[in-house]
Coordinates of C-alpha atoms in Angstrom, one line a residue:
M1 CA -0.1 0.0 -0.1
F2 CA 2.6 2.4 0.9
Q3 CA 6.2 2.9 -0.9
Q4 CA 9.3 3.5 1.5
Y5 CA 9.6 7.2 1.9
D6 CA 12.7 9.1 2.5
V7 CA 11.2 11.4 5.1
I8 CA 7.7 11.0 7.0
V9 CA 6.7 13.9 8.8
V10 CA 4.2 13.7 11.8
G11 CA 2.2 16.6 12.4
A12 CA 1.0 19.4 10.2
G13 CA 1.3 22.4 12.0
H14 CA 3.8 25.3 11.1
A15 CA 6.8 23.0 11.9
G16 CA 5.4 19.9 9.9
C17 CA 4.5 22.1 7.0
E18 CA 7.9 23.6 6.4
A19 CA 9.5 20.3 7.2
A20 CA 7.6 18.2 4.6
H21 CA 8.0 21.3 1.9
A22 CA 11.7 21.7 2.4
A23 CA 12.7 17.9 2.5
A24 CA 10.1 17.6 -0.7
T25 CA 11.8 20.5 -2.9
M26 CA 15.1 19.2 -1.7
G27 CA 14.4 16.0 -3.7
S28 CA 13.3 13.6 -0.9
T29 CA 9.7 11.6 -1.1
V30 CA 7.8 12.7 1.8
L31 CA 4.7 11.7 3.8
L32 CA 3.0 14.2 5.6
C33 CA 0.8 12.8 8.6
T34 CA -2.1 14.5 10.1
M35 CA -4.7 13.5 12.1
N36 CA -7.3 15.9 10.3
M37 CA -6.4 17.3 6.8
N38 CA -9.0 20.1 7.5
T39 CA -6.6 21.7 10.2
I40 CA -3.2 21.7 8.2
A41 CA -1.3 24.9 9.2
Q42 CA -3.9 25.9 11.7
M43 CA -3.2 29.0 13.8
S44 CA -4.3 27.5 17.0
C45 CA -3.7 30.7 18.7
N46 CA -3.3 34.4 17.7
P47 CA -4.0 34.8 14.0
A48 CA -0.5 36.7 13.3
M49 CA 2.9 36.0 12.2
G50 CA 6.2 37.8 13.0
G51 CA 6.5 40.4 15.6
I52 CA 9.7 41.3 17.9
A53 CA 12.5 39.1 16.6
K54 CA 9.9 36.6 15.3
G55 CA 9.4 38.9 12.2
Q56 CA 13.3 38.5 11.5
I57 CA 12.9 34.5 11.7
I58 CA 10.0 34.6 9.2
R59 CA 12.2 36.8 6.8
E60 CA 15.1 34.3 7.4
I61 CA 12.7 31.1 6.4
D62 CA 12.0 33.0 3.5
A63 CA 15.5 33.6 2.4
L64 CA 16.4 30.0 2.8
G65 CA 13.7 29.1 0.5
G66 CA 10.8 28.2 3.0
L67 CA 7.0 29.2 2.5
S68 CA 5.8 31.2 6.0
G69 CA 6.7 34.6 4.6
I70 CA 4.8 34.0 1.3
I71 CA 2.0 32.2 2.9
S72 CA 1.8 35.4 5.4
D73 CA 2.0 37.8 2.7
K74 CA -1.0 36.1 0.6
S75 CA -3.4 35.9 3.8
M76 CA -2.2 39.1 5.3
I77 CA -5.0 41.7 6.7
Q78 CA -2.5 44.3 8.5
F79 CA 1.2 45.0 8.6
R80 CA 3.2 46.9 10.9
M81 CA 6.9 47.4 11.2
L82 CA 7.6 47.5 14.9
N83 CA 10.1 49.3 16.6
R84 CA 10.7 52.1 13.7
S85 CA 11.7 54.7 16.3
K86 CA 14.9 52.3 17.2
G87 CA 17.7 51.3 15.0
P88 CA 17.4 48.8 12.4
A89 CA 18.6 45.9 14.5
M90 CA 15.1 46.2 16.6
W91 CA 13.1 46.5 13.4
S92 CA 10.6 43.7 13.1
P93 CA 7.8 43.2 10.8
R94 CA 4.4 41.6 12.0
S95 CA 1.2 40.9 9.9
Q96 CA -2.3 40.3 11.0
N97 CA -3.5 37.3 9.1
D98 CA -6.9 35.9 8.0
R99 CA -6.7 32.5 9.6
M100 CA -8.9 30.6 7.3
R101 CA -7.1 32.0 4.3
F102 CA -3.5 31.0 5.9
A103 CA -4.3 27.4 6.4
E104 CA -6.0 27.1 3.1
E105 CA -3.0 28.7 1.1
W106 CA -0.3 26.5 3.0
R107 CA -2.9 23.1 2.1
L108 CA -2.6 24.4 -1.5
A109 CA 1.2 25.1 -1.5
L110 CA 1.7 21.7 -0.2
E111 CA -0.6 20.0 -2.5
G112 CA 1.3 21.6 -5.3
T113 CA 4.7 20.5 -4.0
E114 CA 5.6 17.7 -6.0
N115 CA 7.1 14.6 -3.8
V116 CA 4.4 15.4 -0.7
D117 CA 1.9 12.5 0.0
F118 CA -0.5 12.9 2.9
W119 CA -2.0 10.3 5.1
Q120 CA -4.8 11.3 7.6
E121 CA -4.4 9.1 10.8
M122 CA -2.8 9.2 14.0
V123 CA 0.5 7.9 14.6
T124 CA 0.8 6.0 17.6
G125 CA 4.6 4.9 17.6
L126 CA 7.6 4.7 16.0
I127 CA 9.6 1.5 14.5
V128 CA 13.1 1.2 15.6
N129 CA 15.5 -1.3 14.9
E130 CA 19.0 -1.0 16.6
N131 CA 18.7 2.6 17.3
K132 CA 17.9 3.7 13.9
V133 CA 14.2 4.8 13.1
I134 CA 12.8 3.1 10.1
G135 CA 9.2 4.2 10.2
V136 CA 6.1 4.8 12.0
R137 CA 2.9 2.7 13.3
T138 CA -0.6 4.2 13.0
G139 CA -3.6 3.6 15.2
I140 CA -5.1 1.4 12.9
G141 CA -2.0 -0.9 13.0
I142 CA -0.4 0.4 9.4
E143 CA 3.3 0.3 9.5
I144 CA 4.7 2.6 7.2
K145 CA 8.4 2.4 6.4
A146 CA 10.9 5.6 5.9
K147 CA 14.7 6.5 5.8
S148 CA 13.8 9.4 8.2
V149 CA 11.2 10.5 10.7
V150 CA 10.5 14.1 11.8
L151 CA 8.3 14.5 14.9
T152 CA 6.4 17.9 14.8
N153 CA 3.5 17.0 17.6
G154 CA 2.9 20.5 18.6
T155 CA 0.4 20.4 21.8
F156 CA -1.2 16.9 20.9
L157 CA 1.3 14.5 22.9
N158 CA -1.0 13.5 25.8
G159 CA -2.6 16.9 25.6
V160 CA -5.2 17.9 28.4
I161 CA -7.4 20.8 27.9
H162 CA -8.4 22.9 31.1
I163 CA -11.6 25.2 31.4
G164 CA -11.9 25.9 35.1
E165 CA -12.3 22.3 37.0
K166 CA -13.2 20.6 33.7
Q167 CA -10.5 18.6 32.1
M168 CA -10.7 16.8 28.7
G169 CA -8.2 15.2 26.5
G170 CA -7.4 17.1 23.6
G171 CA -4.6 18.8 21.4
R172 CA -6.8 21.8 20.5
T173 CA -10.4 22.6 20.9
G174 CA -12.6 19.9 19.2
E175 CA -9.3 17.8 18.6
S176 CA -8.1 14.5 20.3
A177 CA -5.0 14.3 21.8
A178 CA -2.2 12.0 20.5
T179 CA -1.2 9.0 22.2
G180 CA 1.8 6.3 22.1
I181 CA 4.4 8.2 20.9
T182 CA 5.5 9.7 24.3
E183 CA 5.4 5.9 25.6
D184 CA 7.8 4.9 22.9
L185 CA 10.3 7.6 23.3
R186 CA 10.3 6.8 27.2
K187 CA 11.1 3.2 26.4
L188 CA 13.9 4.2 24.0
G189 CA 15.6 6.3 26.9
F190 CA 14.4 9.7 26.3
E191 CA 13.6 12.2 29.1
S192 CA 10.2 14.0 28.9
G193 CA 8.2 16.9 30.7
R194 CA 5.0 18.7 30.7
M195 CA 4.5 22.2 29.7
K196 CA 1.4 24.3 29.2
T197 CA 0.2 27.0 27.1
G198 CA -3.2 28.7 26.8
T199 CA -5.5 30.9 24.4
P200 CA -8.0 33.5 25.1
P201 CA -11.8 33.4 24.4
R202 CA -13.1 34.2 20.8
V203 CA -16.2 36.7 20.6
D204 CA -18.6 38.3 18.1
G205 CA -17.5 41.4 16.7
R206 CA -21.1 42.3 16.1
S207 CA -21.3 42.6 19.7
L208 CA -18.6 45.0 20.6
D209 CA -18.7 48.7 20.9
Y210 CA -15.5 50.1 19.1
S211 CA -16.1 53.5 19.8
K212 CA -14.7 52.8 23.4
M213 CA -11.6 51.5 22.2
E214 CA -8.4 52.9 20.6
I215 CA -8.1 52.5 17.0
Q216 CA -4.6 50.7 16.1
Y217 CA -4.2 51.1 12.0
G218 CA -1.6 49.2 10.1
D219 CA 1.5 51.0 8.3
T220 CA 0.6 53.7 5.8
A221 CA 3.3 52.3 3.4
P222 CA 2.7 48.5 4.3
E223 CA 5.4 46.0 3.7
K224 CA 5.6 42.2 3.2
F225 CA 7.8 39.3 4.6
S226 CA 8.7 37.6 1.4
Y227 CA 11.9 38.8 -0.7
L228 CA 10.1 37.4 -4.1
P229 CA 8.1 39.7 -6.2
S230 CA 5.5 36.9 -6.3
T231 CA 3.7 38.4 -3.1
T232 CA 2.1 42.1 -3.2
T233 CA 2.0 44.6 -0.4
L234 CA -1.4 45.6 0.8
K235 CA -3.8 48.2 -0.8
T236 CA -6.4 48.1 1.9
Q237 CA -5.9 46.8 5.7
K238 CA -8.3 45.6 8.3
T239 CA -8.3 47.7 11.7
C240 CA -7.4 46.4 15.2
W241 CA -8.3 48.0 18.3
I242 CA -6.7 48.5 21.9
T243 CA -8.8 48.3 25.3
Y244 CA -8.0 47.7 28.8
T245 CA -8.9 45.8 31.7
N246 CA -9.6 47.7 35.0
K247 CA -10.0 46.9 38.8
D248 CA -13.7 45.7 38.2
V249 CA -12.5 43.2 35.7
H250 CA -9.5 42.0 38.0
E251 CA -11.9 41.7 41.1
T252 CA -14.4 39.5 39.0
L253 CA -11.5 37.1 37.7
T254 CA -10.2 36.6 41.3
E255 CA -13.5 35.4 42.5
G256 CA -12.5 32.2 40.1
F257 CA -9.0 31.8 41.3
D258 CA -10.4 28.7 43.8
R259 CA -11.8 26.9 40.5
S260 CA -8.5 28.1 38.4
P261 CA -6.5 25.1 37.1
M262 CA -3.2 27.2 37.5
F263 CA -3.9 28.0 41.1
N264 CA -5.4 24.9 42.6
G265 CA -2.3 22.6 41.5
R266 CA -4.4 20.9 38.6
I267 CA -2.0 22.1 36.0
K268 CA 1.8 20.8 36.8
G269 CA 3.3 21.9 33.3
L270 CA 5.7 24.9 32.8
G271 CA 4.0 27.9 31.3
P272 CA 5.2 30.7 29.2
R273 CA 6.8 33.5 31.1
Y274 CA 6.5 36.1 28.1
C275 CA 3.0 35.4 27.2
P276 CA 0.9 34.8 30.7
S277 CA -2.6 34.4 31.4
I278 CA -4.9 37.0 32.6
E279 CA -5.0 35.2 35.7
D280 CA -1.3 35.1 36.1
K281 CA -0.7 39.0 35.3
I282 CA -3.1 40.1 37.7
N283 CA -1.5 37.7 40.4
R284 CA 1.8 38.6 39.6
F285 CA 1.3 42.5 38.9
A286 CA -1.1 43.0 41.6
E287 CA -0.2 46.8 41.5
R288 CA -1.4 47.4 38.0
D289 CA -4.6 48.9 37.7
R290 CA -5.0 47.8 33.9
H291 CA -3.5 45.4 31.4
Q292 CA -3.8 46.0 27.8
I293 CA -5.8 44.0 25.5
F294 CA -5.4 43.8 21.6
V295 CA -8.6 43.3 19.8
E296 CA -7.9 41.4 16.7
P297 CA -10.3 40.6 13.7
E298 CA -9.5 36.7 12.5
G299 CA -10.2 37.5 9.1
W300 CA -11.5 39.5 5.9
N301 CA -14.9 38.0 6.2
T302 CA -15.6 37.0 9.7
V303 CA -17.1 38.4 12.5
E304 CA -14.9 36.5 14.8
I305 CA -12.6 38.4 17.2
Y306 CA -9.6 37.1 18.9
V307 CA -9.0 38.8 22.2
N308 CA -5.3 39.2 22.4
G309 CA -3.9 39.6 26.0
F310 CA -6.8 37.8 27.9
S311 CA -5.3 34.1 27.8
T312 CA -7.3 32.1 30.6
S313 CA -7.9 28.9 31.8
L314 CA -10.5 30.0 34.4
P315 CA -14.1 28.7 34.5
E316 CA -16.5 29.9 31.3
D317 CA -18.4 31.5 33.6
I318 CA -16.0 33.9 35.1
Q319 CA -14.4 34.5 31.7
Y320 CA -17.6 35.8 30.4
K321 CA -18.6 37.9 33.5
A322 CA -15.3 39.4 33.4
L323 CA -15.1 40.0 29.6
R324 CA -18.2 42.2 29.8
K325 CA -16.5 44.9 32.0
I326 CA -13.8 45.6 29.6
P327 CA -14.8 49.0 27.9
G328 CA -16.3 48.1 24.7
F329 CA -17.0 44.4 25.9
E330 CA -20.2 45.3 27.8
T331 CA -22.8 43.2 25.5
A332 CA -20.0 41.0 24.3
K333 CA -21.1 37.7 23.1
M334 CA -18.4 34.6 23.5
F335 CA -17.9 32.1 20.6
R336 CA -15.9 29.9 22.9
P337 CA -14.0 30.3 26.1
G338 CA -10.5 30.5 26.5
Y339 CA -8.5 27.4 27.9
A340 CA -5.1 26.0 28.8
I341 CA -3.5 23.0 27.5
E342 CA -1.0 20.7 29.1
Y343 CA 1.5 18.5 26.8
D344 CA 4.6 16.4 26.5
F345 CA 7.8 17.9 25.6
F346 CA 11.1 16.3 25.0
P347 CA 14.0 18.7 26.6
P348 CA 16.3 19.8 23.5
T349 CA 19.7 18.9 25.0
Q350 CA 18.8 15.5 23.9
L351 CA 19.4 16.6 20.3
K352 CA 22.5 17.2 18.0
L353 CA 22.3 21.0 16.2
S354 CA 21.0 19.0 13.2
L355 CA 17.8 18.6 15.3
E356 CA 18.4 14.8 14.9
T357 CA 18.0 13.0 18.3
Q358 CA 21.2 11.7 20.0
L359 CA 19.6 8.3 21.0
V360 CA 17.6 7.4 17.7
E361 CA 19.5 8.0 14.4
N362 CA 17.4 9.4 11.6
L363 CA 14.8 10.6 14.1
F364 CA 14.3 14.7 13.9
F365 CA 12.4 16.6 16.5
A366 CA 11.0 20.1 15.7
G367 CA 8.6 22.8 17.3
Q368 CA 6.9 22.5 20.7
I369 CA 7.8 19.0 21.3
N370 CA 11.4 20.7 21.8
G371 CA 9.7 23.0 24.5
T372 CA 9.4 26.1 22.4
T373 CA 6.4 28.2 21.9
G374 CA 5.4 30.5 18.9
Y375 CA 4.4 29.5 15.3
E376 CA 7.7 31.5 14.2
E377 CA 10.1 29.2 16.3
A378 CA 8.1 26.0 15.4
A379 CA 8.6 26.8 11.5
A380 CA 12.3 27.7 11.7
Q381 CA 12.9 24.5 13.5
G382 CA 10.5 22.5 10.9
L383 CA 12.6 24.0 7.9
I384 CA 15.9 23.0 9.6
A385 CA 14.7 19.5 10.4
G386 CA 13.2 18.9 6.9
M387 CA 16.3 19.9 5.3
N388 CA 18.5 17.9 7.8
A389 CA 16.3 14.7 7.2
H390 CA 16.8 15.0 3.5
N391 CA 20.5 15.3 4.1
K392 CA 20.8 12.9 6.0
V393 CA 19.2 10.4 3.7
K394 CA 21.0 11.5 1.0
E395 CA 24.4 11.6 3.1
K396 CA 25.3 14.8 3.0
D397 CA 26.5 17.2 5.7
P398 CA 23.6 18.8 7.6
L399 CA 22.8 22.4 7.6
L400 CA 24.0 24.0 10.7
L401 CA 23.5 27.7 11.1
K402 CA 25.9 29.8 13.2
R403 CA 24.8 32.4 15.7
S404 CA 26.3 35.0 13.8
E405 CA 24.6 33.9 10.7
A406 CA 20.7 33.8 11.9
Y407 CA 18.3 34.2 14.4
I408 CA 17.4 30.6 13.6
G409 CA 21.1 29.7 14.5
V410 CA 20.5 31.4 17.8
L411 CA 17.2 29.4 18.6
I412 CA 18.6 25.8 17.8
D413 CA 21.9 26.9 19.7
D414 CA 20.0 28.0 22.9
L415 CA 17.7 25.0 22.7
I416 CA 20.7 22.3 22.3
N417 CA 22.8 24.0 24.9
K418 CA 21.0 25.6 27.4
G419 CA 17.8 23.4 27.1
T420 CA 14.8 25.1 28.5
E421 CA 12.7 25.0 31.7
E422 CA 9.7 26.9 30.1
P423 CA 8.4 27.4 26.8
Y424 CA 11.3 29.3 25.0
R425 CA 10.6 32.4 23.2
M426 CA 12.9 34.3 21.0
F427 CA 13.8 38.0 21.4
T428 CA 16.3 40.2 19.7
S429 CA 18.0 40.4 23.2
R430 CA 18.9 36.5 22.9
A431 CA 21.1 37.5 19.7
E432 CA 24.7 39.0 20.4
F433 CA 25.2 39.8 16.8
R434 CA 21.8 41.3 16.3
L435 CA 23.1 44.3 14.0
L436 CA 24.5 41.6 11.7
L437 CA 21.2 39.6 12.0
R438 CA 18.7 42.4 10.7
Q439 CA 15.2 41.7 9.2
D440 CA 16.4 43.8 6.0
N441 CA 19.2 41.7 5.2
A442 CA 18.2 38.0 5.5
D443 CA 18.1 37.4 1.8
L444 CA 21.9 38.8 1.7
R445 CA 22.8 36.4 4.6
L446 CA 20.9 32.9 4.0
T447 CA 19.7 33.0 0.4
K448 CA 23.1 31.5 -1.1
I449 CA 23.0 28.9 1.8
G450 CA 19.5 27.9 0.7
H451 CA 20.4 27.9 -2.9
K452 CA 23.2 25.7 -2.2
Q453 CA 21.2 23.4 -0.2
G454 CA 18.6 23.0 -3.0
L455 CA 15.7 24.9 -1.5
A456 CA 16.3 28.5 -2.4
S457 CA 15.4 28.9 -6.5
N458 CA 17.5 30.3 -9.2
E459 CA 14.9 33.2 -8.7
R460 CA 15.9 34.0 -5.5
L461 CA 19.5 33.9 -6.0
E462 CA 19.5 36.2 -8.7
L463 CA 17.4 38.7 -6.9
V464 CA 20.2 38.6 -4.1
L465 CA 23.1 39.1 -6.6
T466 CA 21.1 41.9 -8.2
K467 CA 20.6 43.4 -4.8
E468 CA 24.2 43.2 -3.7
Q469 CA 25.5 44.4 -7.1
E470 CA 23.1 47.3 -6.9
T471 CA 23.9 48.4 -3.2
A472 CA 27.8 48.4 -4.2
R473 CA 27.1 50.5 -6.9
L474 CA 25.0 53.0 -4.8
L475 CA 27.8 53.0 -2.1
K476 CA 30.5 54.1 -5.1
E477 CA 28.6 56.4 -6.3
L478 CA 27.6 57.9 -2.7
H479 CA 31.4 58.0 -2.3
V480 CA 32.5 59.6 -5.5
L481 CA 29.7 62.4 -5.4
K482 CA 30.4 65.3 -3.4
L483 CA 28.2 68.5 -2.4
D484 CA 29.6 71.8 -2.7
P485 CA 29.1 74.7 0.1
E486 CA 28.5 77.4 -2.2
T487 CA 26.0 75.5 -4.0
H488 CA 24.0 73.1 -1.4
N489 CA 24.8 74.9 2.2
E490 CA 21.4 76.5 1.8
G491 CA 19.8 73.4 1.3
L492 CA 21.7 71.6 4.2
L493 CA 20.5 74.5 6.4
K494 CA 16.7 73.8 5.3
L495 CA 17.2 70.2 6.3
E496 CA 18.3 71.6 10.0
T497 CA 21.6 69.9 9.6
A498 CA 25.2 71.9 9.9
E499 CA 26.8 73.5 7.2
I500 CA 29.9 72.1 5.2
R501 CA 33.1 74.2 4.8
E502 CA 34.4 72.0 1.9
K503 CA 33.2 69.8 -0.9
T504 CA 32.1 66.7 0.9
S505 CA 31.1 63.6 -0.3
F506 CA 27.5 62.2 -0.2
D507 CA 28.3 59.1 2.0
K508 CA 29.8 61.5 4.8
L509 CA 26.5 63.3 4.8
V510 CA 24.4 60.3 5.2
R511 CA 26.6 59.1 8.2
R512 CA 25.1 62.2 9.7
P513 CA 22.0 60.5 12.4
H514 CA 19.2 62.7 10.8
L515 CA 20.2 63.0 7.4
S516 CA 19.0 60.3 4.6
I517 CA 20.0 59.6 1.3
N518 CA 16.6 61.0 0.0
D519 CA 17.6 64.1 2.1
I520 CA 20.8 64.5 -0.2
A521 CA 18.7 64.0 -3.2
S522 CA 16.0 66.7 -2.4
I523 CA 18.9 69.4 -2.7
D524 CA 20.9 67.8 -5.5
T525 CA 18.8 67.8 -8.9
N526 CA 21.3 65.6 -10.7
F527 CA 21.4 62.8 -8.2
S528 CA 17.8 63.0 -7.6
N529 CA 17.3 62.1 -11.3
T530 CA 19.7 58.9 -10.7
L531 CA 18.1 57.9 -7.5
H532 CA 15.1 56.4 -9.3
T533 CA 17.1 53.6 -10.8
Y534 CA 17.6 52.1 -7.2
S535 CA 14.9 50.1 -5.5
K536 CA 13.8 50.9 -2.1
D537 CA 15.6 47.8 -0.7
V538 CA 18.7 48.9 -2.2
L539 CA 18.5 52.4 -0.8
E540 CA 17.6 51.2 2.7
Q541 CA 20.5 48.8 2.6
A542 CA 23.0 51.3 1.5
E543 CA 22.0 54.1 4.1
I544 CA 22.1 51.0 7.0
L545 CA 25.5 50.1 6.3
L546 CA 26.8 53.7 5.9
K547 CA 25.1 54.9 9.3
Y548 CA 26.2 51.8 11.2
E549 CA 29.6 50.8 9.6
S550 CA 31.9 51.2 12.5
Y551 CA 29.6 49.0 14.8
I552 CA 29.0 46.4 12.0
I553 CA 32.7 46.2 11.4
K554 CA 33.0 45.6 15.3
E555 CA 30.6 43.1 15.5
K556 CA 31.6 40.9 12.5
A557 CA 35.3 41.1 14.2
I558 CA 33.9 39.5 17.2
A559 CA 32.0 36.9 15.2
D560 CA 35.0 36.0 13.1
K561 CA 36.7 35.2 16.6
M562 CA 34.0 33.2 17.3
V563 CA 34.0 31.1 14.3
Q564 CA 37.6 30.1 15.1
L565 CA 36.1 28.1 18.0
E566 CA 33.4 26.5 15.5
N567 CA 36.3 25.2 13.5
Y568 CA 37.5 23.1 16.3
R569 CA 35.7 19.6 15.9
I570 CA 35.2 17.4 18.6
P571 CA 35.0 13.7 17.9
T572 CA 31.4 12.4 19.0
T573 CA 33.5 9.5 20.6
F574 CA 35.2 11.8 22.9
N575 CA 35.4 10.6 26.4
Y576 CA 35.0 13.7 28.9
S577 CA 34.9 11.6 32.2
Q578 CA 38.8 10.9 31.6
I579 CA 39.7 14.4 31.8
T580 CA 39.9 15.0 35.4
A581 CA 41.2 18.7 35.1
L582 CA 37.7 19.5 33.9
S583 CA 35.1 20.4 36.6
S584 CA 32.7 17.8 37.5
E585 CA 29.8 19.7 36.4
A586 CA 31.4 20.5 32.7
R587 CA 32.4 16.7 32.6
Q588 CA 28.5 15.8 33.2
K589 CA 27.1 18.8 30.8
L590 CA 29.4 18.2 27.9
S591 CA 28.8 14.1 28.5
T592 CA 25.1 14.9 28.2
V593 CA 25.0 17.6 25.3
K594 CA 28.1 16.1 23.5
P595 CA 28.8 19.2 21.7
E596 CA 30.0 19.1 18.2
T597 CA 32.7 21.8 18.3
L598 CA 34.4 24.1 21.0
G599 CA 32.2 26.8 20.2
Q600 CA 29.3 24.9 21.0
A601 CA 31.2 23.5 24.1
S602 CA 31.7 27.2 25.3
R603 CA 28.1 27.8 25.3
I604 CA 27.0 25.1 27.5
S605 CA 25.5 26.5 30.7
G606 CA 28.1 25.2 33.6
V607 CA 31.1 25.1 31.2
T608 CA 33.6 27.6 32.2
P609 CA 36.2 29.4 30.2
A610 CA 39.0 27.4 32.2
D611 CA 37.1 24.3 31.0
V612 CA 37.2 25.6 27.6
S613 CA 40.9 26.1 28.0
I614 CA 41.8 22.8 29.2
L615 CA 39.5 21.0 26.6
T616 CA 41.5 22.9 23.8
V617 CA 44.5 21.4 24.9
Y618 CA 43.5 18.0 24.8
L619 CA 41.9 18.4 21.2
E620 CA 45.3 19.7 20.1
R621 CA 47.0 16.8 21.1

């Protein structure tokens, strides 16, 4: 009935979709297994993509040849570039999306991807022979053989939904939990844990009074995620709104604390620190009189509203009563209550940097099974796991992105070396080279890598090469052209910037904090005429490179030093227990994580610089 596949992907969420598309596009035969074909790429929580650091990840996925950016563009209803008031290292694209269109676009894309087959059924176990995975077992007893397996089970592994004192098995509202895989993995020697996440109630937008809320518009000149010209920017956008909780809301919520699974001990899993439930917020920040609520439409043609900031597992009657005390929600009608969900995860320190497990060969983990939270983090892991599953099957070296190359590299490096005791979330502060890892240059950083891997198209590569050439041409032009004080000082004064005393090159003037390339063009007619030959992306790239040149050079120098440590390879059979000069904690951590390079070893929690020096001596011998 079934052929032997190169790659079986279990789960069709954000991680599974990217994994299946990547492996298939690179040339592997892929079977995507899901419990429900109608919920492929479901946006289980908020209908949005990107955000601080997460937007950079979507751009990186797109640059490598993944689909999350393209799908986001096609289903977008609003776009905002966050942190524009800060430096370019902090700029983060975010879109509000049409939930139904997002899932539809992903399914259509996968159905249009050659080499992808589908199977709708629960996978209940793995077939492992001599510590090598060779297939999966389904709920009705079918065995499907494969050369590699990628597990992207999301919140479904032994999932339990909590609403007040009510508990029910499930991986998502209306969908059953997945059983069997956790038990198989434990038998194979894997360590597992429990985590929890939550979601807010959904309400009927027709029952809200928007006049009592603040309007949140999208950008006046919206951008997009994908570097490809095949997707377009929005011509019209949906509006979002902001409102706030108050003391009355908080008092009502506390009435249900005795029935809250979070406070009465029913929930044992570790919850997300940076996306807490509303009851957690009013408990931890009792001094605050109000908390922000984002009122987000679920799509172009639906009245359903996502109440962002009101995630809760309180009893549904308390949720309803408290909601109606929020300004604008006085007559709100609830479509469904919020809930918390507990699920199994596997500490990611049990993985290699390729996302292949250490215990079982050809088995890869991606997404929430690794203790992460967020669509973007899951999609990034799925992309890398899918690419590396293909590489393993085809006997090629794995793709390992460095911390200085991509936020995706930071994400995976953090997970493998530090593990996580709570759902991991990406922030710009986690990246020490964030000035190099900007959202505007993800294509320049990663498209050549994606093309070499066989994922990014020839079109992508040609676009990047053109962008590089045009940026270099503009920088050269800015260096050669000069402003004359006699001719241009009046224009400079109008721009509220200092006069010049001698002929000054354009690039020196662009380095001034409040002066842009377009400002220079406004006082030099000849340059203004030639400026139209450059794209907006090239202008932005050149300006950033000039204004932050010294900082970029400094970061690159530090990154290059780090690469030297990455070049020290550590044999997989290296016996740390025999090096008595290492601290006992270092011996234990190194033996557990099994770092592949000295650079990776240096980032493991508990391994000191002295331990790294000792290890260097032994490796050089």
